[in-house]
Amino acid sequence: MQLIDGKATAAAIKAEIAEEVKRIMEAGGKQPHLAAVLVGHDGGSETYVKNKVIACEQCGFKSTLIRYEEDVTEDELLACVDRLNKDKDIDGFIVQLPLPKQIDEQKIIMAIDYRKDVDGFHPINVGRMAIGLPCFISATPLGILTLLQH
């Protein structure tokens, strides 16, 4: 049995991405920009999003964290998703789940432009993945596959 060092693999991949971002920017390209929307103060969600911000820094990405309190309305959250969909500087974003009970998670997922759906939860991304077309893929299964391939 071979042990896989996930931390070492992740560090190597982040270094490769950072080099690619550096080359893109030196050639006059745009710095990638990831946004995260965090609602409330769930400990696990806080840690996950904090790690995304750190990973962005390590890879040379710009990151934006948008925070809402637990009492945010569905309309406010949908308006935020709409702004992020339309923001040409934002290349992709996540709306961290779970969301408070007054928010319909499926409604939020469906409102995200599938081309910016970094979580890969939008049905168009799921369908594209199923038939082998380019798309965003959910982080956990992609991470497992990447570890095995690396």
mmCIF file with all atom_site columns, C-alpha atoms in Angstrom:
data_model
loop_
_atom_site.group_PDB
_atom_site.id
_atom_site.type_symbol
_atom_site.label_atom_id
_atom_site.label_alt_id
_atom_site.label_comp_id
_atom_site.label_asym_id
_atom_site.label_entity_id
_atom_site.label_seq_id
_atom_site.pdbx_PDB_ins_code
_atom_site.Cartn_x
_atom_site.Cartn_y
_atom_site.Cartn_z
_atom_site.occupancy
_atom_site.B_iso_or_equiv
_atom_site.pdbx_formal_charge
_atom_site.auth_seq_id
_atom_site.auth_comp_id
_atom_site.auth_asym_id
_atom_site.auth_atom_id
_atom_site.pdbx_PDB_model_num
ATOM 1   C CA . MET A 1 1   ? 0.000   0.000  0.000   1.00 0.00 ? 1   MET A CA 1
ATOM 2   C CA . GLN A 1 2   ? 1.261   3.438  -0.925  1.00 0.00 ? 2   GLN A CA 1
ATOM 3   C CA . LEU A 1 3   ? 0.529   6.421  1.319   1.00 0.00 ? 3   LEU A CA 1
ATOM 4   C CA . ILE A 1 4   ? -0.493  9.629  -0.432  1.00 0.00 ? 4   ILE A CA 1
ATOM 5   C CA . ASP A 1 5   ? 0.780   12.864 1.104   1.00 0.00 ? 5   ASP A CA 1
ATOM 6   C CA . GLY A 1 6   ? -2.147  15.201 0.472   1.00 0.00 ? 6   GLY A CA 1
ATOM 7   C CA . LYS A 1 7   ? -0.461  18.285 1.915   1.00 0.00 ? 7   LYS A CA 1
ATOM 8   C CA . ALA A 1 8   ? 2.663   17.843 -0.211  1.00 0.00 ? 8   ALA A CA 1
ATOM 9   C CA . THR A 1 9   ? 0.570   17.210 -3.323  1.00 0.00 ? 9   THR A CA 1
ATOM 10  C CA . ALA A 1 10  ? -1.560  20.293 -2.633  1.00 0.00 ? 10  ALA A CA 1
ATOM 11  C CA . ALA A 1 11  ? 1.546   22.437 -2.131  1.00 0.00 ? 11  ALA A CA 1
ATOM 12  C CA . ALA A 1 12  ? 3.047   21.209 -5.404  1.00 0.00 ? 12  ALA A CA 1
ATOM 13  C CA . ILE A 1 13  ? -0.163  21.893 -7.318  1.00 0.00 ? 13  ILE A CA 1
ATOM 14  C CA . LYS A 1 14  ? -0.489  25.384 -5.798  1.00 0.00 ? 14  LYS A CA 1
ATOM 15  C CA . ALA A 1 15  ? 3.101   26.151 -6.805  1.00 0.00 ? 15  ALA A CA 1
ATOM 16  C CA . GLU A 1 16  ? 2.360   25.038 -10.382 1.00 0.00 ? 16  GLU A CA 1
ATOM 17  C CA . ILE A 1 17  ? -0.762  27.216 -10.474 1.00 0.00 ? 17  ILE A CA 1
ATOM 18  C CA . ALA A 1 18  ? 1.158   30.199 -9.054  1.00 0.00 ? 18  ALA A CA 1
ATOM 19  C CA . GLU A 1 19  ? 3.747   29.847 -11.828 1.00 0.00 ? 19  GLU A CA 1
ATOM 20  C CA . GLU A 1 20  ? 1.025   29.672 -14.469 1.00 0.00 ? 20  GLU A CA 1
ATOM 21  C CA . VAL A 1 21  ? -0.710  32.761 -13.039 1.00 0.00 ? 21  VAL A CA 1
ATOM 22  C CA . LYS A 1 22  ? 2.614   34.585 -13.022 1.00 0.00 ? 22  LYS A CA 1
ATOM 23  C CA . ARG A 1 23  ? 3.174   33.733 -16.707 1.00 0.00 ? 23  ARG A CA 1
ATOM 24  C CA . ILE A 1 24  ? -0.358  34.855 -17.607 1.00 0.00 ? 24  ILE A CA 1
ATOM 25  C CA . MET A 1 25  ? 0.066   38.176 -15.828 1.00 0.00 ? 25  MET A CA 1
ATOM 26  C CA . GLU A 1 26  ? 3.547   38.779 -17.276 1.00 0.00 ? 26  GLU A CA 1
ATOM 27  C CA . ALA A 1 27  ? 2.012   38.293 -20.727 1.00 0.00 ? 27  ALA A CA 1
ATOM 28  C CA . GLY A 1 28  ? -0.540  41.002 -19.945 1.00 0.00 ? 28  GLY A CA 1
ATOM 29  C CA . GLY A 1 29  ? -3.344  38.710 -18.829 1.00 0.00 ? 29  GLY A CA 1
ATOM 30  C CA . LYS A 1 30  ? -5.775  39.245 -16.000 1.00 0.00 ? 30  LYS A CA 1
ATOM 31  C CA . GLN A 1 31  ? -5.164  38.124 -12.428 1.00 0.00 ? 31  GLN A CA 1
ATOM 32  C CA . PRO A 1 32  ? -7.739  35.429 -11.593 1.00 0.00 ? 32  PRO A CA 1
ATOM 33  C CA . HIS A 1 33  ? -10.314 36.569 -9.038  1.00 0.00 ? 33  HIS A CA 1
ATOM 34  C CA . LEU A 1 34  ? -12.343 34.268 -6.782  1.00 0.00 ? 34  LEU A CA 1
ATOM 35  C CA . ALA A 1 35  ? -15.119 35.513 -4.503  1.00 0.00 ? 35  ALA A CA 1
ATOM 36  C CA . ALA A 1 36  ? -16.700 33.688 -1.596  1.00 0.00 ? 36  ALA A CA 1
ATOM 37  C CA . VAL A 1 37  ? -20.041 34.466 0.019   1.00 0.00 ? 37  VAL A CA 1
ATOM 38  C CA . LEU A 1 38  ? -20.283 33.410 3.654   1.00 0.00 ? 38  LEU A CA 1
ATOM 39  C CA . VAL A 1 39  ? -23.540 33.610 5.600   1.00 0.00 ? 39  VAL A CA 1
ATOM 40  C CA . GLY A 1 40  ? -23.512 33.415 9.389   1.00 0.00 ? 40  GLY A CA 1
ATOM 41  C CA . HIS A 1 41  ? -20.762 32.087 11.632  1.00 0.00 ? 41  HIS A CA 1
ATOM 42  C CA . ASP A 1 42  ? -20.686 28.306 11.195  1.00 0.00 ? 42  ASP A CA 1
ATOM 43  C CA . GLY A 1 43  ? -17.253 27.135 12.372  1.00 0.00 ? 43  GLY A CA 1
ATOM 44  C CA . GLY A 1 44  ? -16.706 24.619 9.577   1.00 0.00 ? 44  GLY A CA 1
ATOM 45  C CA . SER A 1 45  ? -17.774 27.106 6.904   1.00 0.00 ? 45  SER A CA 1
ATOM 46  C CA . GLU A 1 46  ? -15.530 29.800 8.393   1.00 0.00 ? 46  GLU A CA 1
ATOM 47  C CA . THR A 1 47  ? -12.530 27.459 8.239   1.00 0.00 ? 47  THR A CA 1
ATOM 48  C CA . TYR A 1 48  ? -13.310 26.283 4.703   1.00 0.00 ? 48  TYR A CA 1
ATOM 49  C CA . VAL A 1 49  ? -13.627 29.827 3.358   1.00 0.00 ? 49  VAL A CA 1
ATOM 50  C CA . LYS A 1 50  ? -10.522 31.000 5.260   1.00 0.00 ? 50  LYS A CA 1
ATOM 51  C CA . ASN A 1 51  ? -8.567  28.175 3.618   1.00 0.00 ? 51  ASN A CA 1
ATOM 52  C CA . LYS A 1 52  ? -9.879  29.234 0.192   1.00 0.00 ? 52  LYS A CA 1
ATOM 53  C CA . VAL A 1 53  ? -8.636  32.791 0.795   1.00 0.00 ? 53  VAL A CA 1
ATOM 54  C CA . ILE A 1 54  ? -5.207  31.454 1.821   1.00 0.00 ? 54  ILE A CA 1
ATOM 55  C CA . ALA A 1 55  ? -5.090  29.166 -1.229  1.00 0.00 ? 55  ALA A CA 1
ATOM 56  C CA . CYS A 1 56  ? -5.894  32.131 -3.476  1.00 0.00 ? 56  CYS A CA 1
ATOM 57  C CA . GLU A 1 57  ? -2.953  34.054 -2.017  1.00 0.00 ? 57  GLU A CA 1
ATOM 58  C CA . GLN A 1 58  ? -0.644  31.067 -2.534  1.00 0.00 ? 58  GLN A CA 1
ATOM 59  C CA . CYS A 1 59  ? -1.754  30.720 -6.161  1.00 0.00 ? 59  CYS A CA 1
ATOM 60  C CA . GLY A 1 60  ? -1.534  34.419 -7.030  1.00 0.00 ? 60  GLY A CA 1
ATOM 61  C CA . PHE A 1 61  ? -5.300  34.904 -7.258  1.00 0.00 ? 61  PHE A CA 1
ATOM 62  C CA . LYS A 1 62  ? -7.183  37.899 -6.003  1.00 0.00 ? 62  LYS A CA 1
ATOM 63  C CA . SER A 1 63  ? -9.917  36.963 -3.530  1.00 0.00 ? 63  SER A CA 1
ATOM 64  C CA . THR A 1 64  ? -12.958 38.720 -2.146  1.00 0.00 ? 64  THR A CA 1
ATOM 65  C CA . LEU A 1 65  ? -14.916 37.617 0.898   1.00 0.00 ? 65  LEU A CA 1
ATOM 66  C CA . ILE A 1 66  ? -18.515 38.807 1.155   1.00 0.00 ? 66  ILE A CA 1
ATOM 67  C CA . ARG A 1 67  ? -20.105 38.253 4.553   1.00 0.00 ? 67  ARG A CA 1
ATOM 68  C CA . TYR A 1 68  ? -23.730 38.285 5.596   1.00 0.00 ? 68  TYR A CA 1
ATOM 69  C CA . GLU A 1 69  ? -25.299 37.693 8.976   1.00 0.00 ? 69  GLU A CA 1
ATOM 70  C CA . GLU A 1 70  ? -27.577 34.722 9.605   1.00 0.00 ? 70  GLU A CA 1
ATOM 71  C CA . ASP A 1 71  ? -30.687 36.902 9.138   1.00 0.00 ? 71  ASP A CA 1
ATOM 72  C CA . VAL A 1 72  ? -29.927 37.792 5.495   1.00 0.00 ? 72  VAL A CA 1
ATOM 73  C CA . THR A 1 73  ? -32.975 37.515 3.265   1.00 0.00 ? 73  THR A CA 1
ATOM 74  C CA . GLU A 1 74  ? -33.175 35.316 0.217   1.00 0.00 ? 74  GLU A CA 1
ATOM 75  C CA . ASP A 1 75  ? -33.703 38.424 -1.927  1.00 0.00 ? 75  ASP A CA 1
ATOM 76  C CA . GLU A 1 76  ? -30.527 40.028 -0.542  1.00 0.00 ? 76  GLU A CA 1
ATOM 77  C CA . LEU A 1 77  ? -28.531 36.890 -1.274  1.00 0.00 ? 77  LEU A CA 1
ATOM 78  C CA . LEU A 1 78  ? -29.998 36.576 -4.777  1.00 0.00 ? 78  LEU A CA 1
ATOM 79  C CA . ALA A 1 79  ? -29.061 40.220 -5.433  1.00 0.00 ? 79  ALA A CA 1
ATOM 80  C CA . CYS A 1 80  ? -25.486 39.449 -4.336  1.00 0.00 ? 80  CYS A CA 1
ATOM 81  C CA . VAL A 1 81  ? -25.345 36.432 -6.675  1.00 0.00 ? 81  VAL A CA 1
ATOM 82  C CA . ASP A 1 82  ? -26.634 38.618 -9.512  1.00 0.00 ? 82  ASP A CA 1
ATOM 83  C CA . ARG A 1 83  ? -23.930 41.248 -8.853  1.00 0.00 ? 83  ARG A CA 1
ATOM 84  C CA . LEU A 1 84  ? -21.212 38.567 -8.838  1.00 0.00 ? 84  LEU A CA 1
ATOM 85  C CA . ASN A 1 85  ? -22.588 37.016 -12.035 1.00 0.00 ? 85  ASN A CA 1
ATOM 86  C CA . LYS A 1 86  ? -22.351 40.413 -13.755 1.00 0.00 ? 86  LYS A CA 1
ATOM 87  C CA . ASP A 1 87  ? -18.986 41.499 -12.288 1.00 0.00 ? 87  ASP A CA 1
ATOM 88  C CA . LYS A 1 88  ? -16.465 41.058 -15.116 1.00 0.00 ? 88  LYS A CA 1
ATOM 89  C CA . ASP A 1 89  ? -13.541 41.096 -12.657 1.00 0.00 ? 89  ASP A CA 1
ATOM 90  C CA . ILE A 1 90  ? -14.879 38.047 -10.774 1.00 0.00 ? 90  ILE A CA 1
ATOM 91  C CA . ASP A 1 91  ? -13.920 34.851 -12.606 1.00 0.00 ? 91  ASP A CA 1
ATOM 92  C CA . GLY A 1 92  ? -15.685 32.495 -10.236 1.00 0.00 ? 92  GLY A CA 1
ATOM 93  C CA . PHE A 1 93  ? -17.374 32.375 -6.862  1.00 0.00 ? 93  PHE A CA 1
ATOM 94  C CA . ILE A 1 94  ? -18.815 30.143 -4.206  1.00 0.00 ? 94  ILE A CA 1
ATOM 95  C CA . VAL A 1 95  ? -21.798 30.600 -1.942  1.00 0.00 ? 95  VAL A CA 1
ATOM 96  C CA . GLN A 1 96  ? -20.763 28.586 1.088   1.00 0.00 ? 96  GLN A CA 1
ATOM 97  C CA . LEU A 1 97  ? -23.312 26.012 2.202   1.00 0.00 ? 97  LEU A CA 1
ATOM 98  C CA . PRO A 1 98  ? -25.204 25.336 4.376   1.00 0.00 ? 98  PRO A CA 1
ATOM 99  C CA . LEU A 1 99  ? -27.396 28.415 4.268   1.00 0.00 ? 99  LEU A CA 1
ATOM 100 C CA . PRO A 1 100 ? -29.889 29.481 6.961   1.00 0.00 ? 100 PRO A CA 1
ATOM 101 C CA . LYS A 1 101 ? -33.339 27.878 6.866   1.00 0.00 ? 101 LYS A CA 1
ATOM 102 C CA . GLN A 1 102 ? -35.027 30.974 5.386   1.00 0.00 ? 102 GLN A CA 1
ATOM 103 C CA . ILE A 1 103 ? -32.922 30.578 2.219   1.00 0.00 ? 103 ILE A CA 1
ATOM 104 C CA . ASP A 1 104 ? -33.765 28.039 -0.496  1.00 0.00 ? 104 ASP A CA 1
ATOM 105 C CA . GLU A 1 105 ? -30.306 26.635 -1.315  1.00 0.00 ? 105 GLU A CA 1
ATOM 106 C CA . GLN A 1 106 ? -31.445 25.262 -4.676  1.00 0.00 ? 106 GLN A CA 1
ATOM 107 C CA . LYS A 1 107 ? -32.769 28.667 -5.677  1.00 0.00 ? 107 LYS A CA 1
ATOM 108 C CA . ILE A 1 108 ? -29.372 30.214 -4.884  1.00 0.00 ? 108 ILE A CA 1
ATOM 109 C CA . ILE A 1 109 ? -27.468 27.482 -6.760  1.00 0.00 ? 109 ILE A CA 1
ATOM 110 C CA . MET A 1 110 ? -29.727 27.880 -9.803  1.00 0.00 ? 110 MET A CA 1
ATOM 111 C CA . ALA A 1 111 ? -29.149 31.662 -9.775  1.00 0.00 ? 111 ALA A CA 1
ATOM 112 C CA . ILE A 1 112 ? -25.360 31.264 -10.073 1.00 0.00 ? 112 ILE A CA 1
ATOM 113 C CA . ASP A 1 113 ? -24.038 31.587 -13.624 1.00 0.00 ? 113 ASP A CA 1
ATOM 114 C CA . TYR A 1 114 ? -22.736 28.064 -14.326 1.00 0.00 ? 114 TYR A CA 1
ATOM 115 C CA . ARG A 1 115 ? -19.603 29.603 -15.899 1.00 0.00 ? 115 ARG A CA 1
ATOM 116 C CA . LYS A 1 116 ? -18.731 31.120 -12.500 1.00 0.00 ? 116 LYS A CA 1
ATOM 117 C CA . ASP A 1 117 ? -19.952 28.186 -10.351 1.00 0.00 ? 117 ASP A CA 1
ATOM 118 C CA . VAL A 1 118 ? -16.630 27.164 -8.819  1.00 0.00 ? 118 VAL A CA 1
ATOM 119 C CA . ASP A 1 119 ? -18.375 24.627 -6.552  1.00 0.00 ? 119 ASP A CA 1
ATOM 120 C CA . GLY A 1 120 ? -19.703 22.786 -9.615  1.00 0.00 ? 120 GLY A CA 1
ATOM 121 C CA . PHE A 1 121 ? -23.190 22.451 -8.083  1.00 0.00 ? 121 PHE A CA 1
ATOM 122 C CA . HIS A 1 122 ? -25.203 24.046 -10.884 1.00 0.00 ? 122 HIS A CA 1
ATOM 123 C CA . PRO A 1 123 ? -27.106 21.391 -12.878 1.00 0.00 ? 123 PRO A CA 1
ATOM 124 C CA . ILE A 1 124 ? -25.449 22.545 -16.111 1.00 0.00 ? 124 ILE A CA 1
ATOM 125 C CA . ASN A 1 125 ? -22.011 21.802 -14.623 1.00 0.00 ? 125 ASN A CA 1
ATOM 126 C CA . VAL A 1 126 ? -23.189 18.453 -13.296 1.00 0.00 ? 126 VAL A CA 1
ATOM 127 C CA . GLY A 1 127 ? -24.582 17.567 -16.732 1.00 0.00 ? 127 GLY A CA 1
ATOM 128 C CA . ARG A 1 128 ? -21.462 18.750 -18.565 1.00 0.00 ? 128 ARG A CA 1
ATOM 129 C CA . MET A 1 129 ? -19.328 16.669 -16.210 1.00 0.00 ? 129 MET A CA 1
ATOM 130 C CA . ALA A 1 130 ? -21.497 13.602 -16.843 1.00 0.00 ? 130 ALA A CA 1
ATOM 131 C CA . ILE A 1 131 ? -20.934 13.793 -20.607 1.00 0.00 ? 131 ILE A CA 1
ATOM 132 C CA . GLY A 1 132 ? -17.278 14.793 -20.427 1.00 0.00 ? 132 GLY A CA 1
ATOM 133 C CA . LEU A 1 133 ? -17.497 18.471 -21.385 1.00 0.00 ? 133 LEU A CA 1
ATOM 134 C CA . PRO A 1 134 ? -15.329 21.130 -19.712 1.00 0.00 ? 134 PRO A CA 1
ATOM 135 C CA . CYS A 1 135 ? -16.913 22.390 -16.500 1.00 0.00 ? 135 CYS A CA 1
ATOM 136 C CA . PHE A 1 136 ? -16.345 23.145 -12.852 1.00 0.00 ? 136 PHE A CA 1
ATOM 137 C CA . ILE A 1 137 ? -16.304 19.937 -10.803 1.00 0.00 ? 137 ILE A CA 1
ATOM 138 C CA . SER A 1 138 ? -17.179 19.687 -7.108  1.00 0.00 ? 138 SER A CA 1
ATOM 139 C CA . ALA A 1 139 ? -14.052 20.056 -4.976  1.00 0.00 ? 139 ALA A CA 1
ATOM 140 C CA . THR A 1 140 ? -14.100 16.799 -3.000  1.00 0.00 ? 140 THR A CA 1
ATOM 141 C CA . PRO A 1 141 ? -14.403 14.335 -5.905  1.00 0.00 ? 141 PRO A CA 1
ATOM 142 C CA . LEU A 1 142 ? -11.990 16.384 -8.017  1.00 0.00 ? 142 LEU A CA 1
ATOM 143 C CA . GLY A 1 143 ? -9.522  16.523 -5.118  1.00 0.00 ? 143 GLY A CA 1
ATOM 144 C CA . ILE A 1 144 ? -9.622  12.766 -4.707  1.00 0.00 ? 144 ILE A CA 1
ATOM 145 C CA . LEU A 1 145 ? -9.085  12.177 -8.427  1.00 0.00 ? 145 LEU A CA 1
ATOM 146 C CA . THR A 1 146 ? -6.259  14.718 -8.518  1.00 0.00 ? 146 THR A CA 1
ATOM 147 C CA . LEU A 1 147 ? -4.508  13.055 -5.568  1.00 0.00 ? 147 LEU A CA 1
ATOM 148 C CA . LEU A 1 148 ? -4.753  9.659  -7.229  1.00 0.00 ? 148 LEU A CA 1
ATOM 149 C CA . GLN A 1 149 ? -3.484  10.995 -10.576 1.00 0.00 ? 149 GLN A CA 1
ATOM 150 C CA . HIS A 1 150 ? -0.643  13.042 -9.075  1.00 0.00 ? 150 HIS A CA 1
#
